[in-house]
């Protein structure tokens, strides 16, 4: 039976770990680990004995992966971190995503500049995945405002979905050996062609394991002359996409999260496209309970005015308890929890460093 809730909170100044019993009445905070170094990616691997992983990327002292086998009471560096071969010409700038692979010690890692690496020994050694890292499009991708980052890795058997900003959505159907740009219906507002083959600024992709063919996507929207391109859905494993942005106050945002027990329930956090802050200074999470056909606002307990934070692409997650709670972290250092699927919000921590990512698991 689940006993406690673990949160990994990646910030500008290191990784924090918060722990609570499954009642979630109070959380104990530990850290920072990798003190002073920004953390953009974390993973709570619950296969077997839980392991916690986090990136720790410093432009002066190098790229590292941290690993904990005691639920975040202590961390050690893995024996190595992803690195491009010398002859490649690219240099690792950041680690944006860490995901579990098929085997117990199998890990996948998305980096900047956008490339994919794989470890078969729990992060102690890494190999580049050439099917996407050396893709013919790779040298044509351009950095978004946050860099040229591979931020989403979703696995479904032999299918692997990748989200790249600004590259778009790439799909493999052979376990990662080859990848194809799969962006039909995903729009772009910053190039002449509204629906290019690739080069879209995808912000995040999410799915539910019980509906593997359905994917939800938060894209770079907010373009008056191309409305509605910011939130999309696919029902054919990402081969085609359609807009589900109608009813939202803005189709610009970064995170998108699916309810753990209902593939029809999906959450976004809209932002003003120009300032990347809460619309009208009043933050809210928006929820659809019918796969994006309609949306409702969830804001009880959140500030009602004069609040202008940003929530980044990996800074919102949801736990898997019977009545799940949502969590999001802000660029002004607050960590919020929304009980009952986001119905009632409270601030767990209000003075952390700027938050880049939030991951939660029940162990």
CSV table of C-alpha atoms in Angstrom, one decimal:
chain,number,residue,atom,x,y,z
A,1,UNK,CA,0.0,0.0,0.0
A,2,UNK,CA,1.2,3.5,-0.7
A,3,UNK,CA,2.7,5.1,2.4
A,4,UNK,CA,4.0,8.5,1.5
A,5,UNK,CA,4.1,11.2,-1.2
A,6,UNK,CA,7.5,12.3,-2.5
A,7,UNK,CA,8.0,15.6,-4.4
A,8,UNK,CA,11.2,16.5,-6.4
A,9,UNK,CA,11.4,20.3,-6.8
A,10,UNK,CA,14.1,21.4,-9.3
A,11,UNK,CA,15.0,25.1,-8.7
A,12,UNK,CA,17.5,27.7,-9.9
A,13,UNK,CA,19.6,26.9,-6.8
A,14,UNK,CA,19.5,23.1,-6.6
A,15,UNK,CA,17.1,20.2,-5.9
A,16,UNK,CA,14.7,20.1,-3.0
A,17,UNK,CA,12.8,17.0,-1.9
A,18,UNK,CA,9.5,17.2,0.1
A,19,UNK,CA,7.9,14.2,1.8
A,20,UNK,CA,4.5,13.7,3.4
A,21,UNK,CA,2.2,10.9,4.5
A,22,UNK,CA,-0.6,10.1,2.1
A,23,UNK,CA,-2.9,12.4,4.0
A,24,UNK,CA,-0.7,15.2,2.6
A,25,UNK,CA,-1.4,17.4,5.7
A,26,UNK,CA,2.2,18.6,5.9
A,27,UNK,CA,5.4,18.2,3.9
A,28,UNK,CA,8.9,18.0,5.3
A,29,UNK,CA,11.5,19.7,3.1
A,30,UNK,CA,15.1,18.5,2.4
A,31,UNK,CA,17.8,20.2,0.4
A,32,UNK,CA,19.1,21.8,-1.6
A,33,UNK,CA,21.1,19.1,-3.2
A,34,UNK,CA,23.5,20.2,-5.9
A,35,UNK,CA,23.4,23.5,-4.1
A,36,UNK,CA,23.6,26.6,-6.3
A,37,UNK,CA,23.2,24.7,-9.6
A,38,UNK,CA,20.0,24.9,-11.6
A,39,UNK,CA,17.9,21.7,-11.9
A,40,UNK,CA,15.6,21.5,-15.0
A,41,UNK,CA,14.9,17.7,-14.9
A,42,UNK,CA,14.0,15.2,-12.2
A,43,UNK,CA,12.7,11.6,-12.2
A,44,UNK,CA,11.2,9.5,-9.4
A,45,UNK,CA,11.7,6.0,-10.7
A,46,UNK,CA,9.3,3.7,-8.8
A,47,UNK,CA,10.3,0.4,-10.5
A,48,UNK,CA,11.5,-1.8,-7.6
A,49,UNK,CA,13.2,0.1,-4.9
A,50,UNK,CA,12.6,3.8,-5.7
A,51,UNK,CA,15.4,5.9,-7.1
A,52,UNK,CA,15.4,9.6,-7.5
A,53,UNK,CA,17.3,11.3,-10.3
A,54,UNK,CA,18.0,15.0,-11.1
A,55,UNK,CA,20.1,17.0,-13.5
A,56,UNK,CA,22.8,19.3,-12.2
A,57,UNK,CA,24.2,21.4,-15.0
A,58,UNK,CA,26.8,24.0,-14.5
A,59,UNK,CA,28.4,25.9,-17.4
A,60,UNK,CA,31.7,26.1,-15.5
A,61,UNK,CA,31.9,22.8,-13.7
A,62,UNK,CA,30.2,20.5,-16.1
A,63,UNK,CA,27.0,18.4,-16.5
A,64,UNK,CA,26.1,15.9,-13.9
A,65,UNK,CA,23.3,13.5,-13.0
A,66,UNK,CA,22.4,13.1,-9.3
A,67,UNK,CA,20.9,9.8,-8.0
A,68,UNK,CA,19.4,8.9,-4.6
A,69,UNK,CA,18.4,5.4,-3.4
A,70,UNK,CA,17.1,6.6,0.0
A,71,UNK,CA,14.1,8.7,-1.1
A,72,UNK,CA,16.1,11.9,-1.4
A,73,UNK,CA,17.8,11.9,2.0
A,74,UNK,CA,21.2,11.9,0.2
A,75,UNK,CA,22.4,12.1,-3.4
A,76,UNK,CA,25.5,11.0,-5.2
A,77,UNK,CA,26.7,11.7,-8.7
A,78,UNK,CA,26.4,9.0,-11.3
A,79,UNK,CA,29.7,7.8,-12.8
A,80,UNK,CA,29.0,9.9,-15.9
A,81,UNK,CA,26.6,12.2,-17.6
A,82,UNK,CA,25.5,12.4,-21.3
A,83,UNK,CA,28.1,13.9,-23.5
A,84,UNK,CA,28.5,14.4,-27.3
A,85,UNK,CA,31.4,12.7,-29.0
A,86,UNK,CA,34.3,15.1,-29.6
A,87,UNK,CA,33.9,14.8,-33.4
A,88,UNK,CA,30.2,15.8,-33.2
A,89,UNK,CA,30.9,19.5,-32.8
A,90,UNK,CA,28.0,20.1,-30.3
A,91,UNK,CA,28.5,20.6,-26.6
A,92,UNK,CA,26.0,19.8,-23.9
A,93,UNK,CA,24.3,22.9,-22.4
A,94,UNK,CA,21.6,21.4,-20.2
A,95,UNK,CA,19.6,18.3,-19.3
A,96,UNK,CA,15.9,18.9,-19.9
A,97,UNK,CA,14.2,15.5,-19.3
A,98,UNK,CA,14.9,12.2,-17.6
A,99,UNK,CA,12.5,9.2,-18.1
A,100,UNK,CA,12.4,5.5,-17.2
A,101,UNK,CA,13.1,3.0,-20.0
A,102,UNK,CA,11.9,-0.6,-20.4
A,103,UNK,CA,14.5,-2.4,-18.3
A,104,UNK,CA,15.0,-1.8,-14.6
A,105,UNK,CA,18.2,0.2,-15.1
A,106,UNK,CA,17.2,1.7,-18.5
A,107,UNK,CA,17.0,5.5,-18.6
A,108,UNK,CA,16.3,8.1,-21.4
A,109,UNK,CA,17.6,11.6,-21.3
A,110,UNK,CA,16.7,14.6,-23.4
A,111,UNK,CA,19.3,17.4,-23.6
A,112,UNK,CA,20.2,20.8,-25.1
A,113,UNK,CA,21.1,21.1,-27.9
A,114,UNK,CA,18.2,18.8,-28.7
A,115,UNK,CA,19.4,15.3,-28.6
A,116,UNK,CA,18.5,12.0,-27.0
A,117,UNK,CA,20.7,9.8,-24.8
A,118,UNK,CA,20.2,6.4,-23.3
A,119,UNK,CA,21.6,4.6,-20.2
A,120,UNK,CA,21.4,0.9,-19.5
A,121,UNK,CA,23.0,1.0,-16.1
A,122,UNK,CA,20.9,3.5,-14.1
A,123,UNK,CA,22.8,6.5,-15.3
A,124,UNK,CA,26.5,5.4,-14.9
A,125,UNK,CA,27.1,5.4,-18.6
A,126,UNK,CA,25.3,7.0,-21.6
A,127,UNK,CA,25.1,6.5,-25.3
A,128,UNK,CA,23.7,8.8,-27.9
A,129,UNK,CA,20.6,7.8,-29.8
A,130,UNK,CA,21.5,8.5,-33.4
A,131,UNK,CA,18.0,8.1,-34.9
A,132,UNK,CA,17.0,11.6,-33.6
A,133,UNK,CA,20.3,13.1,-32.5
A,134,UNK,CA,21.7,12.7,-36.0
A,135,UNK,CA,18.4,13.2,-37.8
A,136,UNK,CA,18.6,15.2,-41.0
A,137,UNK,CA,16.4,17.9,-39.4
A,138,UNK,CA,18.6,18.2,-36.3
A,139,UNK,CA,21.0,20.9,-37.6
A,140,UNK,CA,18.0,22.9,-38.9
A,141,UNK,CA,16.2,23.3,-35.5
A,142,UNK,CA,16.5,26.7,-34.0
A,143,UNK,CA,16.5,27.5,-30.2
A,144,UNK,CA,13.3,28.8,-28.6
A,145,UNK,CA,13.4,31.4,-25.9
A,146,UNK,CA,14.4,28.7,-23.4
A,147,UNK,CA,17.0,27.1,-25.7
A,148,UNK,CA,17.0,24.2,-28.1
A,149,UNK,CA,15.7,21.6,-25.7
A,150,UNK,CA,14.3,18.1,-25.9
A,151,UNK,CA,11.9,18.3,-23.0
A,152,UNK,CA,9.4,15.5,-23.5
A,153,UNK,CA,10.1,11.7,-23.8
A,154,UNK,CA,7.0,9.5,-23.8
A,155,UNK,CA,7.3,5.7,-24.3
A,156,UNK,CA,4.5,3.3,-25.4
A,157,UNK,CA,6.0,0.0,-26.3
A,158,UNK,CA,7.9,0.5,-29.5
A,159,UNK,CA,6.5,4.0,-29.9
A,160,UNK,CA,8.6,6.8,-28.6
A,161,UNK,CA,7.3,10.4,-28.6
A,162,UNK,CA,9.6,13.4,-28.3
A,163,UNK,CA,8.9,17.0,-27.8
A,164,UNK,CA,11.4,19.6,-29.0
A,165,UNK,CA,11.5,23.3,-28.7
A,166,UNK,CA,11.8,24.4,-31.5
A,167,UNK,CA,11.7,21.2,-33.5
A,168,UNK,CA,8.2,19.9,-32.9
A,169,UNK,CA,6.9,16.4,-32.2
A,170,UNK,CA,8.9,13.4,-33.4
A,171,UNK,CA,7.6,9.9,-33.4
A,172,UNK,CA,9.5,6.5,-33.5
A,173,UNK,CA,7.6,3.3,-34.1
A,174,UNK,CA,10.6,1.0,-33.9
A,175,UNK,CA,11.7,1.6,-30.3
A,176,UNK,CA,13.8,4.7,-31.0
A,177,UNK,CA,15.9,3.4,-34.0
A,178,UNK,CA,14.3,5.9,-36.4
A,179,UNK,CA,12.2,9.0,-35.9
A,180,UNK,CA,9.8,11.0,-38.2
A,181,UNK,CA,8.5,14.5,-37.7
A,182,UNK,CA,4.8,14.1,-36.9
A,183,UNK,CA,3.3,17.6,-36.7
A,184,UNK,CA,0.3,17.5,-39.0
A,185,UNK,CA,-2.1,19.9,-37.3
A,186,UNK,CA,0.4,21.5,-35.0
A,187,UNK,CA,0.7,25.2,-35.8
A,188,UNK,CA,3.5,27.8,-35.7
A,189,UNK,CA,2.9,31.5,-35.4
A,190,UNK,CA,6.5,32.7,-36.0
A,191,UNK,CA,7.1,31.4,-39.5
A,192,UNK,CA,5.3,32.1,-42.8
A,193,UNK,CA,3.9,28.6,-43.2
A,194,UNK,CA,1.3,28.1,-40.4
A,195,UNK,CA,1.7,24.3,-40.4
A,196,UNK,CA,5.3,23.5,-41.3
A,197,UNK,CA,6.7,19.9,-41.5
A,198,UNK,CA,8.9,20.7,-38.4
A,199,UNK,CA,10.1,23.6,-36.4
A,200,UNK,CA,7.1,24.1,-34.2
A,201,UNK,CA,7.7,25.4,-30.6
A,202,UNK,CA,6.1,22.5,-28.8
A,203,UNK,CA,6.1,23.2,-25.0
A,204,UNK,CA,5.0,19.9,-23.5
A,205,UNK,CA,3.2,16.6,-24.4
A,206,UNK,CA,1.2,14.3,-22.1
A,207,UNK,CA,-0.6,11.0,-22.3
A,208,UNK,CA,-2.5,8.4,-20.2
A,209,UNK,CA,-1.3,4.8,-20.2
A,210,UNK,CA,-4.9,3.5,-20.6
A,211,UNK,CA,-5.4,5.5,-23.8
A,212,UNK,CA,-2.1,5.2,-25.6
A,213,UNK,CA,-3.3,6.5,-28.9
A,214,UNK,CA,-4.4,9.8,-27.4
A,215,UNK,CA,-1.9,12.6,-26.8
A,216,UNK,CA,-2.4,16.1,-25.4
A,217,UNK,CA,0.0,18.9,-26.4
A,218,UNK,CA,0.7,22.4,-25.2
A,219,UNK,CA,2.1,24.4,-28.0
A,220,UNK,CA,3.4,28.0,-28.4
A,221,UNK,CA,0.1,29.8,-29.0
A,222,UNK,CA,-1.0,33.3,-28.4
A,223,UNK,CA,-0.9,34.4,-32.0
A,224,UNK,CA,-3.9,36.7,-32.9
A,225,UNK,CA,-3.7,35.9,-36.6
A,226,UNK,CA,-3.5,32.1,-35.9
A,227,UNK,CA,-5.8,31.5,-32.9
A,228,UNK,CA,-6.2,28.2,-31.2
A,229,UNK,CA,-2.9,26.5,-32.2
A,230,UNK,CA,-1.6,26.4,-28.6
A,231,UNK,CA,-3.5,23.4,-27.2
A,232,UNK,CA,-4.0,20.3,-29.3
A,233,UNK,CA,-5.0,16.6,-29.1
A,234,UNK,CA,-4.2,13.5,-31.2
A,235,UNK,CA,-6.2,10.3,-31.3
A,236,UNK,CA,-3.9,8.4,-33.6
A,237,UNK,CA,-0.7,8.1,-31.7
A,238,UNK,CA,0.5,11.5,-32.8
A,239,UNK,CA,0.1,11.2,-36.5
A,240,UNK,CA,-2.4,14.0,-36.7
A,241,UNK,CA,-3.5,16.7,-34.3
A,242,UNK,CA,-6.5,19.0,-33.8
A,243,UNK,CA,-7.1,22.1,-31.7
A,244,UNK,CA,-8.8,21.8,-28.3
A,245,UNK,CA,-8.1,25.4,-27.2
A,246,UNK,CA,-11.7,26.8,-27.5
A,247,UNK,CA,-12.9,28.0,-24.1
A,248,UNK,CA,-9.5,28.9,-22.6
A,249,UNK,CA,-8.6,32.5,-21.7
A,250,UNK,CA,-5.3,32.0,-23.6
A,251,UNK,CA,-3.9,29.2,-25.7
A,252,UNK,CA,-0.4,30.1,-24.6
A,253,UNK,CA,1.1,28.1,-21.7
A,254,UNK,CA,3.8,25.6,-20.8
A,255,UNK,CA,2.7,22.5,-18.8
A,256,UNK,CA,-0.1,20.1,-19.6
A,257,UNK,CA,-1.0,17.2,-17.3
A,258,UNK,CA,-3.5,14.2,-17.5
A,259,UNK,CA,-5.5,12.9,-14.6
A,260,UNK,CA,-4.0,9.6,-13.4
A,261,UNK,CA,-7.4,7.8,-13.3
A,262,UNK,CA,-9.2,9.4,-16.2
A,263,UNK,CA,-7.7,9.9,-19.7
A,264,UNK,CA,-10.5,12.3,-20.5
A,265,UNK,CA,-9.4,14.8,-17.8
A,266,UNK,CA,-6.6,17.1,-18.7
A,267,UNK,CA,-5.2,20.3,-17.1
A,268,UNK,CA,-3.4,23.3,-18.4
A,269,UNK,CA,-2.2,26.6,-16.9
A,270,UNK,CA,-2.8,29.4,-19.4
A,271,UNK,CA,-0.5,32.4,-19.5
A,272,UNK,CA,-0.5,35.8,-21.2
A,273,UNK,CA,1.6,35.3,-24.4
A,274,UNK,CA,3.5,38.5,-24.2
A,275,UNK,CA,4.5,38.5,-20.5
A,276,UNK,CA,4.3,34.8,-19.7
A,277,UNK,CA,2.3,35.7,-16.6
A,278,UNK,CA,-1.2,34.8,-15.2
A,279,UNK,CA,-4.1,36.3,-17.3
A,280,UNK,CA,-5.3,39.4,-15.5
A,281,UNK,CA,-2.9,38.8,-12.6
A,282,UNK,CA,-5.3,36.1,-11.3
A,283,UNK,CA,-3.7,32.6,-11.7
A,284,UNK,CA,-5.9,29.5,-12.4
A,285,UNK,CA,-5.5,26.0,-13.6
A,286,UNK,CA,-8.1,25.0,-16.3
A,287,UNK,CA,-9.5,21.5,-16.4
A,288,UNK,CA,-11.3,19.6,-19.1
A,289,UNK,CA,-13.2,16.5,-18.2
A,290,UNK,CA,-14.1,15.6,-21.8
A,291,UNK,CA,-10.8,15.4,-23.6
A,292,UNK,CA,-10.6,19.1,-24.3
A,293,UNK,CA,-14.1,19.8,-25.7
A,294,UNK,CA,-14.8,22.2,-22.9
A,295,UNK,CA,-12.9,23.8,-20.0
A,296,UNK,CA,-13.5,25.0,-16.5
A,297,UNK,CA,-11.5,27.3,-14.2
A,298,UNK,CA,-10.0,26.0,-10.9
A,299,UNK,CA,-8.8,28.9,-8.7
A,300,UNK,CA,-10.2,28.4,-5.1
A,301,UNK,CA,-7.4,29.3,-2.8
A,302,UNK,CA,-5.1,30.9,-5.4
A,303,UNK,CA,-4.5,34.7,-5.4
A,304,UNK,CA,-7.3,36.7,-6.9
A,305,UNK,CA,-5.3,39.6,-8.1
A,306,UNK,CA,-1.9,41.2,-8.6
A,307,UNK,CA,-0.1,37.8,-9.1
A,308,UNK,CA,2.2,37.7,-12.1
A,309,UNK,CA,4.2,34.5,-11.8
A,310,UNK,CA,5.1,32.0,-14.6
A,311,UNK,CA,4.8,28.2,-14.4
A,312,UNK,CA,7.4,26.5,-16.7
A,313,UNK,CA,6.9,23.4,-18.9
A,314,UNK,CA,7.9,20.8,-16.3
A,315,UNK,CA,6.7,22.6,-13.2
A,316,UNK,CA,3.2,21.0,-12.9
A,317,UNK,CA,2.4,17.4,-11.9
A,318,UNK,CA,-0.3,15.2,-10.3
A,319,UNK,CA,0.0,12.4,-7.8
A,320,UNK,CA,-1.8,9.0,-8.2
A,321,UNK,CA,-3.8,8.8,-4.9
A,322,UNK,CA,-7.5,7.9,-5.1
A,323,UNK,CA,-8.3,11.6,-4.9
A,324,UNK,CA,-5.2,13.1,-6.6
A,325,UNK,CA,-3.6,16.4,-5.9
A,326,UNK,CA,-2.1,18.7,-8.5
A,327,UNK,CA,1.2,20.5,-7.8
A,328,UNK,CA,2.8,23.4,-9.5
A,329,UNK,CA,5.8,25.6,-8.9
A,330,UNK,CA,6.3,29.2,-9.9
A,331,UNK,CA,9.2,31.3,-11.0
A,332,UNK,CA,8.8,33.4,-7.9
A,333,UNK,CA,9.4,30.3,-5.6
A,334,UNK,CA,6.0,29.2,-4.5
A,335,UNK,CA,4.9,25.6,-4.6
A,336,UNK,CA,1.1,25.1,-4.7
A,337,UNK,CA,-1.0,22.0,-4.1
A,338,UNK,CA,-4.5,21.6,-5.4
A,339,UNK,CA,-6.5,18.9,-3.5
A,340,UNK,CA,-9.3,16.9,-5.1
A,341,UNK,CA,-8.0,17.2,-8.5
A,342,UNK,CA,-7.3,20.9,-8.3
A,343,UNK,CA,-10.5,22.0,-6.5
A,344,UNK,CA,-8.9,23.5,-3.5
A,345,UNK,CA,-5.4,25.2,-3.6
A,346,UNK,CA,-2.9,25.9,-0.8
A,347,UNK,CA,0.7,27.1,-0.8
A,348,UNK,CA,3.0,24.4,0.6
A,349,UNK,CA,6.2,26.5,0.4
A,350,UNK,CA,6.4,30.2,-0.5
A,351,UNK,CA,10.1,31.2,-0.5
A,352,UNK,CA,12.0,28.6,-2.6
A,353,UNK,CA,14.3,29.7,-5.4
A,354,UNK,CA,12.7,30.0,-8.8
A,355,UNK,CA,11.2,26.6,-9.6
A,356,UNK,CA,11.9,24.9,-13.0
A,357,UNK,CA,10.4,21.4,-12.5
A,358,UNK,CA,8.1,19.5,-10.1
A,359,UNK,CA,7.8,15.7,-10.1
A,360,UNK,CA,5.6,13.7,-7.7
A,361,UNK,CA,5.2,10.0,-6.9
A,362,UNK,CA,3.5,7.9,-4.2
A,363,UNK,CA,5.8,5.2,-2.8
